[in-house]
Amino acid sequence: MDTRRLQYLYELARMGSMRAVADVLGTTTSTVSQQIAQLSKETGARLLEPDGRGVRLTPAGRRLAEHAQSILGAVDAAIRTTLMPIFEELALEHPAVRIVVLEHEPAEALARLAVDEIDLALTYDYNLAPDDAGPGVDTLQLWSTPWGLGVPTADAVRLATGGGAPDAPAVLAAFRDRDWIGNSRNVADESVLRLLSSMAGFTPAMRHQADSLDLVEDLILAGLGVGLLPENRPGRDGITILPLQNPDLRLRAFARTRTGRGAWPALALVLEKIRQGRQHG
């Protein structure tokens, strides 16, 4: 689902009417209705039902609204830890610079960059499934981090008894009969898994899609599948992240601008702050 639409559902659960939500979010009741209708399509669940002249949340809608607060909080936390220090510094030193943040998947961000709707796109890809920024784009690589295969710890222990460190295709082959977990908003995970599994001579059964790493872990713990996780993710009892090597798998982050735009003073200032953060991070 698009996490931005969760805000509409959360506010409706909190405030009780679309008119009140529209007033709080500075939009129209029509927009609120459309966003929640789209969220219903994305989740495959009926979220609202008639209630007199208004609407109320269905049981599924109430459950999703309960989770929305923690999901939106996680998104906000990610923005705070990666971008807010830059924003706060700019607000003090250059108050005339106005920054607007929009959350999109990499392909969406690059599409908006291509038509000049945004000035800067912060995107990611995997080294084994590189994205194509297209012509007319300047790229600054920010950082990269190794990813591995998240599996139940009991399976990891059995695999370790074989001795030696298996290469990435061999690691995946050990779970060829399991169900696999991909990303619900980006095909990069599935592309990587299909590439590595093809090197081991099998096709993974992609059964689940999840945008949340917490949900990926929940599915692994429930015995419903295995999937990719960052190696530096905090440990969780019952889950082991197996390193993927030969070839290795790394997630890479980039700052991307239209060619020639990086010299624009305001954008150059933001890029320089990002570079400084990369050097000291």
Short mmCIF file of C-alpha atoms in Angstrom, two decimals, residues 149 159 163-174 196 199-200 242-248:
data_model
loop_
_atom_site.label_atom_id
_atom_site.label_comp_id
_atom_site.label_asym_id
_atom_site.label_seq_id
_atom_site.Cartn_x
_atom_site.Cartn_y
_atom_site.Cartn_z
CA LEU A 149 18.79 -13.93 3.36
CA LEU A 159 22.87 -25.28 7.12
CA GLY A 163 30.91 -26.86 6.89
CA GLY A 164 32.42 -23.97 4.96
CA ALA A 165 30.78 -20.77 3.82
CA PRO A 166 28.48 -21.46 0.84
CA ASP A 167 28.24 -18.92 -1.96
CA ALA A 168 25.02 -16.98 -2.56
CA PRO A 169 23.43 -19.41 -5.06
CA ALA A 170 24.12 -22.32 -2.69
CA VAL A 171 22.51 -20.44 0.20
CA LEU A 172 19.36 -19.88 -1.84
CA ALA A 173 19.38 -23.45 -3.11
CA ALA A 174 19.17 -24.70 0.48
CA LEU A 196 20.66 -15.82 -7.74
CA MET A 199 22.49 -19.57 -10.88
CA ALA A 200 21.48 -22.45 -8.60
CA LEU A 242 22.69 -15.50 6.17
CA PRO A 243 25.39 -13.53 4.31
CA LEU A 244 25.22 -13.61 0.52
CA GLN A 245 28.66 -13.72 -1.09
CA ASN A 246 30.13 -14.68 -4.48
CA PRO A 247 28.29 -12.69 -5.68
CA ASP A 248 27.66 -10.40 -2.76
#
